[in-house]
mmCIF file of C-alpha atoms in Angstrom:
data_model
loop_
_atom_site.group_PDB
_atom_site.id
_atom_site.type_symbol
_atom_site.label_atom_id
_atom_site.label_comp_id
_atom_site.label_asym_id
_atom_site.label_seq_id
_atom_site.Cartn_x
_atom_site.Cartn_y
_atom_site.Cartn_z
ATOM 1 C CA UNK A 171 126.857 94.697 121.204
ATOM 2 C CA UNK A 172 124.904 96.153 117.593
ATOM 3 C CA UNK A 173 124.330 99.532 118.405
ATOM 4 C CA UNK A 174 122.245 102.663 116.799
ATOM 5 C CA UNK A 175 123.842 106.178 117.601
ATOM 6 C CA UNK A 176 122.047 109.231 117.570
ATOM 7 C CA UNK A 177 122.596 112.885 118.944
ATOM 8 C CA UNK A 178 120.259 113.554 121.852
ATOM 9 C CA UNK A 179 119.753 116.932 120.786
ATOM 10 C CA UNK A 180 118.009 119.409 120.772
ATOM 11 C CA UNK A 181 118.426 119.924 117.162
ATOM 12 C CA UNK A 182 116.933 123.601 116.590
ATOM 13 C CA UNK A 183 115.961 124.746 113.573
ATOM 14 C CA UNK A 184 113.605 127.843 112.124
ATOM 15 C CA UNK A 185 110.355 127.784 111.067
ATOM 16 C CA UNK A 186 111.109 126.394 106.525
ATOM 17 C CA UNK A 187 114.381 125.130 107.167
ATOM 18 C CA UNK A 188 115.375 121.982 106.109
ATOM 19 C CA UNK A 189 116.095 119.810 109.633
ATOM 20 C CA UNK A 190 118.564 116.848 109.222
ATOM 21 C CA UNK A 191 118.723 113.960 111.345
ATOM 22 C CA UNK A 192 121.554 111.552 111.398
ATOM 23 C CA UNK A 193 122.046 107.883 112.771
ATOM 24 C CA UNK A 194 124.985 105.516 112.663
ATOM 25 C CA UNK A 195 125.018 101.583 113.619
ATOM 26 C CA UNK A 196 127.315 99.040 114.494
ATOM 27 C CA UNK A 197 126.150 95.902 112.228
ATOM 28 C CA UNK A 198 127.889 96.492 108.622
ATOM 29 C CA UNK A 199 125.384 93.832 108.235
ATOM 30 C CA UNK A 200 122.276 95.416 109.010
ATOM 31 C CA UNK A 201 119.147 95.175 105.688
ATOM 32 C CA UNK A 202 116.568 97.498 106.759
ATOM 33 C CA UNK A 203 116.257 100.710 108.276
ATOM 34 C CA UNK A 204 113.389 103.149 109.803
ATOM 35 C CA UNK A 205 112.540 106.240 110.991
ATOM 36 C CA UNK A 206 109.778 107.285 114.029
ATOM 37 C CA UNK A 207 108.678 110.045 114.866
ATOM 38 C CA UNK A 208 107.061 110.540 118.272
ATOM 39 C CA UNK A 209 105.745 113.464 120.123
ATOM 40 C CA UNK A 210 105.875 113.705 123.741
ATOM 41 C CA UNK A 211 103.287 111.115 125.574
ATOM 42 C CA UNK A 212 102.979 109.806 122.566
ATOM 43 C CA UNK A 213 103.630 106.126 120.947
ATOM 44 C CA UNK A 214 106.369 105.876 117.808
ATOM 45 C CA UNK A 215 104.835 106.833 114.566
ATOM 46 C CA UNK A 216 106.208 105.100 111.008
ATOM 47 C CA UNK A 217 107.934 107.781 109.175
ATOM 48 C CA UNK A 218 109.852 106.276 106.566
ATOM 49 C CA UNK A 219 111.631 103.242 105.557
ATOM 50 C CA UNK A 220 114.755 102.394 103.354
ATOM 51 C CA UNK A 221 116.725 99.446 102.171
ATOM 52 C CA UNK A 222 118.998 100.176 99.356
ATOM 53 C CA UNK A 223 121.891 102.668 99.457
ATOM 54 C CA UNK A 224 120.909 106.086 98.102
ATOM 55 C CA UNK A 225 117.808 108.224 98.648
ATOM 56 C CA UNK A 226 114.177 107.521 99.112
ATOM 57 C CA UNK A 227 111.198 110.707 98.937
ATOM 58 C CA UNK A 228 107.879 111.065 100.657
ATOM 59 C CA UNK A 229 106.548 114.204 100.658
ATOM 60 C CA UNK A 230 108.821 116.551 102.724
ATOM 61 C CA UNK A 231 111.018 113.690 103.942
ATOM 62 C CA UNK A 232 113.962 112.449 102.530
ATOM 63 C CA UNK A 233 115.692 109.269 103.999
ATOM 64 C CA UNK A 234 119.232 108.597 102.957
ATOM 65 C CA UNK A 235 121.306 105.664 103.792
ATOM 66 C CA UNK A 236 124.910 104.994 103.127
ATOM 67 C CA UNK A 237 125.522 101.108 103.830
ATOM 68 C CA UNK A 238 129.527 101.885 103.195
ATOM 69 C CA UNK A 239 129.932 104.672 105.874
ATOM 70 C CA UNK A 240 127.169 102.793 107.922
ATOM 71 C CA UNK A 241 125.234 105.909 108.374
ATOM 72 C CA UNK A 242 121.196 106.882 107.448
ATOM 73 C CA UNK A 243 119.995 110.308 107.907
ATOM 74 C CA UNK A 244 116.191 111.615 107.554
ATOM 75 C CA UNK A 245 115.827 115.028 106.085
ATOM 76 C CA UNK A 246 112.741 117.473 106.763
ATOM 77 C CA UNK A 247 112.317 120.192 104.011
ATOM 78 C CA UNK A 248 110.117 122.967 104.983
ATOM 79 C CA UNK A 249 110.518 122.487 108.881
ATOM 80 C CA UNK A 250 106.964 123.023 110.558
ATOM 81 C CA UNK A 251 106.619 123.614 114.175
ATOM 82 C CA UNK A 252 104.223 120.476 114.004
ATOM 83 C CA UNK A 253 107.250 118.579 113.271
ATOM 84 C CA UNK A 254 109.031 119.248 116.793
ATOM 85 C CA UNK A 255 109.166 115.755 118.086
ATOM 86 C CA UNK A 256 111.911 113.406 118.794
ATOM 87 C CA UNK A 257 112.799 111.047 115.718
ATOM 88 C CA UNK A 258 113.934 107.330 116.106
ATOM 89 C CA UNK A 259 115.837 105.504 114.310
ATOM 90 C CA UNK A 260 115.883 101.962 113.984
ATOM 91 C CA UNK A 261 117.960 98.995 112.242
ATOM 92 C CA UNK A 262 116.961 95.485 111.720
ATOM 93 C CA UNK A 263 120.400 94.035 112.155
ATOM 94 C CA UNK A 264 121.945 90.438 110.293
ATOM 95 C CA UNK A 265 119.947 87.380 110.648
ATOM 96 C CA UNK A 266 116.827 88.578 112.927
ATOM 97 C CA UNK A 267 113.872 90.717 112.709
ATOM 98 C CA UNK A 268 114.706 92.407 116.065
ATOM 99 C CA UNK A 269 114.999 96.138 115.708
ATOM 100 C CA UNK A 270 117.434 98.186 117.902
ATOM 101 C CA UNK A 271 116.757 101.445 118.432
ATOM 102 C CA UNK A 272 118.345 104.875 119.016
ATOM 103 C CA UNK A 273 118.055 106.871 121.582
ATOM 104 C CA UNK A 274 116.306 109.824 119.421
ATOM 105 C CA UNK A 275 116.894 113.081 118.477
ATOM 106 C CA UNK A 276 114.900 115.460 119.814
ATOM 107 C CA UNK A 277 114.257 118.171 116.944
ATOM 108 C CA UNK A 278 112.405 121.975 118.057
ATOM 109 C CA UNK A 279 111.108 123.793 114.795
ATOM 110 C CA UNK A 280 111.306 127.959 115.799
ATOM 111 C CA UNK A 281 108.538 129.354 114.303
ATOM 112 C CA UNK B 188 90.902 99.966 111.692
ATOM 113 C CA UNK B 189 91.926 99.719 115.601
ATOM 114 C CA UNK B 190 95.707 98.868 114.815
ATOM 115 C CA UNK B 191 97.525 97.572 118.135
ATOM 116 C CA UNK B 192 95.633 98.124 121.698
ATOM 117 C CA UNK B 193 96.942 98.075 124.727
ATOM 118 C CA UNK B 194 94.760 98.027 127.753
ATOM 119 C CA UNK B 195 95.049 99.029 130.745
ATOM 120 C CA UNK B 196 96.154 102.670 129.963
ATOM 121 C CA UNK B 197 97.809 103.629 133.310
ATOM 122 C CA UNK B 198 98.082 102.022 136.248
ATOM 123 C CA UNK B 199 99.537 102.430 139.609
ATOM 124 C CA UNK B 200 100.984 99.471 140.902
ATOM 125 C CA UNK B 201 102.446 99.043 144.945
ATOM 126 C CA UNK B 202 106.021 96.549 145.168
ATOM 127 C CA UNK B 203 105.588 93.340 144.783
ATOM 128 C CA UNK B 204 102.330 93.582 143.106
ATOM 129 C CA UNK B 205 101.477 91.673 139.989
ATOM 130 C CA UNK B 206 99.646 92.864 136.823
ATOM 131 C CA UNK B 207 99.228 91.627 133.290
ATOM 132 C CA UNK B 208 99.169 93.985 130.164
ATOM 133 C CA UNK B 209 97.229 93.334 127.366
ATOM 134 C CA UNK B 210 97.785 94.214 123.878
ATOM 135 C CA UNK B 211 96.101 92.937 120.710
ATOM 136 C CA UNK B 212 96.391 93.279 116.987
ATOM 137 C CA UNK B 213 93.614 93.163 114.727
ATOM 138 C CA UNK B 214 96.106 93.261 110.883
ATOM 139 C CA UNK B 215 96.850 89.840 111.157
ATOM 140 C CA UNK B 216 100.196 90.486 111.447
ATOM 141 C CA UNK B 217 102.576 87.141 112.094
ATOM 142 C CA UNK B 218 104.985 89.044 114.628
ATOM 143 C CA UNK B 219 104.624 90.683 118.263
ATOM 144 C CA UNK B 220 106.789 92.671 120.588
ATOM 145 C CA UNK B 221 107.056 93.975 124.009
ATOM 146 C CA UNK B 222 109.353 97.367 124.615
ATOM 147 C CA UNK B 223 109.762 99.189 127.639
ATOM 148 C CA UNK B 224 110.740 102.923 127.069
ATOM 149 C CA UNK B 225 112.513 104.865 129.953
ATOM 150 C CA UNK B 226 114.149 108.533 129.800
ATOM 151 C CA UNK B 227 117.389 108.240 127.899
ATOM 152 C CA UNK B 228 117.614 104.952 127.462
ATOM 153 C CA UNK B 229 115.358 104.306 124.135
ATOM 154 C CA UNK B 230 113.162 101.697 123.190
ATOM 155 C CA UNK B 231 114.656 98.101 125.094
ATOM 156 C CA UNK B 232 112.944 95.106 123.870
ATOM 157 C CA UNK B 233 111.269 92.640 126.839
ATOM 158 C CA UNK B 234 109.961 89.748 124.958
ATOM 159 C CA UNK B 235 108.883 89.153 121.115
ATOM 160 C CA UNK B 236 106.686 86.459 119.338
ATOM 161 C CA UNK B 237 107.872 85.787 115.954
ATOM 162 C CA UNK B 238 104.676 83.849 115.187
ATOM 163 C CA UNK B 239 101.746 82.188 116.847
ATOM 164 C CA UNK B 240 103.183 79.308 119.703
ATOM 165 C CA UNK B 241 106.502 80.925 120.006
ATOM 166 C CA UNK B 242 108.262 83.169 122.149
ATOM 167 C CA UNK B 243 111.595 84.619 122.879
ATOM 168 C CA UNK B 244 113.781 86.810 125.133
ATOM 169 C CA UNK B 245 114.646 90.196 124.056
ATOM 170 C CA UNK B 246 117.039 92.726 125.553
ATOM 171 C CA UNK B 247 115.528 93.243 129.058
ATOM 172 C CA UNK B 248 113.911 89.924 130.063
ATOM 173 C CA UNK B 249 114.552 89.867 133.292
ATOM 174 C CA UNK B 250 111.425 89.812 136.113
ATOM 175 C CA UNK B 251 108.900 89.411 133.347
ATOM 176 C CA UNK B 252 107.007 86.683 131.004
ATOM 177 C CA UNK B 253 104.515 86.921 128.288
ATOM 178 C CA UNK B 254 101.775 84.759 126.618
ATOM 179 C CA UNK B 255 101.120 85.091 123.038
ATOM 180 C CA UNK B 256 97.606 83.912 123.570
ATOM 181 C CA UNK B 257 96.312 83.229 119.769
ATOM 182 C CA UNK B 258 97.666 85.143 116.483
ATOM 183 C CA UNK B 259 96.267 88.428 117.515
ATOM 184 C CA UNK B 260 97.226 88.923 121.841
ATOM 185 C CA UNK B 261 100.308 88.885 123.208
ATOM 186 C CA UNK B 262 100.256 89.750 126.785
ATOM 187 C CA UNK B 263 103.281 90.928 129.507
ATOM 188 C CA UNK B 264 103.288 89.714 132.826
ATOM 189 C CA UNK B 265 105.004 90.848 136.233
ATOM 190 C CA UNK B 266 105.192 88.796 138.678
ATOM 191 C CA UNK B 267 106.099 90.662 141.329
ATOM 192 C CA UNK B 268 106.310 94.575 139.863
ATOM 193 C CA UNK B 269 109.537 96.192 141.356
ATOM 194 C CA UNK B 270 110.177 100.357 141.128
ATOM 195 C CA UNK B 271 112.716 99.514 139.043
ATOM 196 C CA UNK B 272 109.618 97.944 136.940
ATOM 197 C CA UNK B 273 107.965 101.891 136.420
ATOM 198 C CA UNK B 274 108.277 102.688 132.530
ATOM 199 C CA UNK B 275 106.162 102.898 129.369
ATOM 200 C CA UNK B 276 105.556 100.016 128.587
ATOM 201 C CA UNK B 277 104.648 99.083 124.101
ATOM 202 C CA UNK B 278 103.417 96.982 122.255
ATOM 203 C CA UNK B 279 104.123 96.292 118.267
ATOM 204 C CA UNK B 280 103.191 93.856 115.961
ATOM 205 C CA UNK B 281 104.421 93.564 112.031
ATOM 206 C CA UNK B 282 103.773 91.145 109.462
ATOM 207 C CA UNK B 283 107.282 89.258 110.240
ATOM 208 C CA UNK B 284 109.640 89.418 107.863
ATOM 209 C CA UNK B 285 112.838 91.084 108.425
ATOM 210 C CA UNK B 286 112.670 93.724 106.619
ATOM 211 C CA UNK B 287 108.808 94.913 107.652
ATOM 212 C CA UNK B 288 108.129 98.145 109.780
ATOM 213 C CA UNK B 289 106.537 97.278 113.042
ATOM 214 C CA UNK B 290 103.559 99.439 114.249
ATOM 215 C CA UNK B 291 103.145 100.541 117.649
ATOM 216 C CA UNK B 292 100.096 100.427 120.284
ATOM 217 C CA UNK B 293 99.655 103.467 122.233
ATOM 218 C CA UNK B 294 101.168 102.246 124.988
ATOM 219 C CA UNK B 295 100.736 102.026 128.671
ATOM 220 C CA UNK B 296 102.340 104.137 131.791
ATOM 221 C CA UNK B 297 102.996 102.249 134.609
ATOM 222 C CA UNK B 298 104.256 103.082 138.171
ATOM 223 C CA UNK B 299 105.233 101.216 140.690
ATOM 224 C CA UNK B 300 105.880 102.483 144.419
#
């Protein structure tokens, strides 16, 4: 069974911290990798995307993804209280489109 | 720019009630999917459309069936809606390949007595 891993949470952090979010999978084989963010009654909401090992930077996000230690992580820099949500992670595993998700992280921003 | 609509927004269903959900695309995207999203347990995947005239099972098949009407509907049926049925229910699309995000629909919340 490919699984995603991610802690439930809550992941607390004050108001201009920088809030990281970590996710591991199962699939050594797995090509593509996202990040959602979705806010409570809400629908998931494209974040970020990354493919190759190393870091990739959009605005205040940073995604990182490790392929060796199977592990991708989405940073926040400058934490707003607008960004307490919980954040999904997702992996298209080895020879399908299907993506299997995490259960999310639920992140609270202190102001 | 609509995106991905689902219709009916809520809806209160009694057991052994049917119901068809209804979700279109309007970015001519190749690929659709159905997820059901319950407390703790994620985003499961019902049934996906890779491309116009196919279908195929995903994760959590079981007591429902879908039509992927023309390149932009794809619709979710339940036969005969079960409590164990009550979830938000989601539709994406994407453009298909494997390594393309998938965009979500707003979804719709769905209870069954």
């Amino acid at each position: 069974q490919k699984e995603v891993e991610q802690n439930s949470g809550p992941l607390s952090v004050p108001e201009g911290a920088i809030a990281s979010l970590n996710c591991t999978y199962s699939d050594r084989g797995s090509q593509s990798f996202f990040w959602y963010r979705q806010y409570s009654g809400k629908s998931p909401e494209l974040i970020m995307f990354i493919y190759s090992n190393g870091d990739k930077e959009d605005g205040r996000f940073t995604a990182q993804l490790n392929k060796a230690s199977q592990y991708v992580s989405l940073l926040i820099r400058d934490s707003q209280p607008s960004d307490s949500a919980t954040y999904l992670c997702a992996v298209i595993g080895s020879g399908t489109y299907k993506y299997i998700f995490g259960t999310g992280t639920r992140l609270k921003v202190l102001a | 720019n609509a995106g991905v609509t689902q219709t009916p927004k809520f809806q209160v269903l009694k057991t052994g009630q049917s119901m068809t959900l209804q979700c279109a695309q309007d970015m001519n995207h190749n690929s659709m999917y159905w997820y059901r999203q319950d407390p703790g347990m994620g985003l499961r995947l019902i049934y996906y459309s890779a491309s116009e005239g196919t279908t195929d099972k995903g994760e959590v098949p079981n007591g429902y069936n879908v039509s992927r009407l023309n390149k932009r509907e794809f619709s979710l049926r339940l036969e005969s809606a079960a409590p164990s049925q009550t979830s938000v229910y989601f539709c994406a699309s994407s453009v298909g390949s494997s390594n393309q995000p998938q965009h979500f629909g707003d979804g719709t919340r769905l209870s069954i007595l």
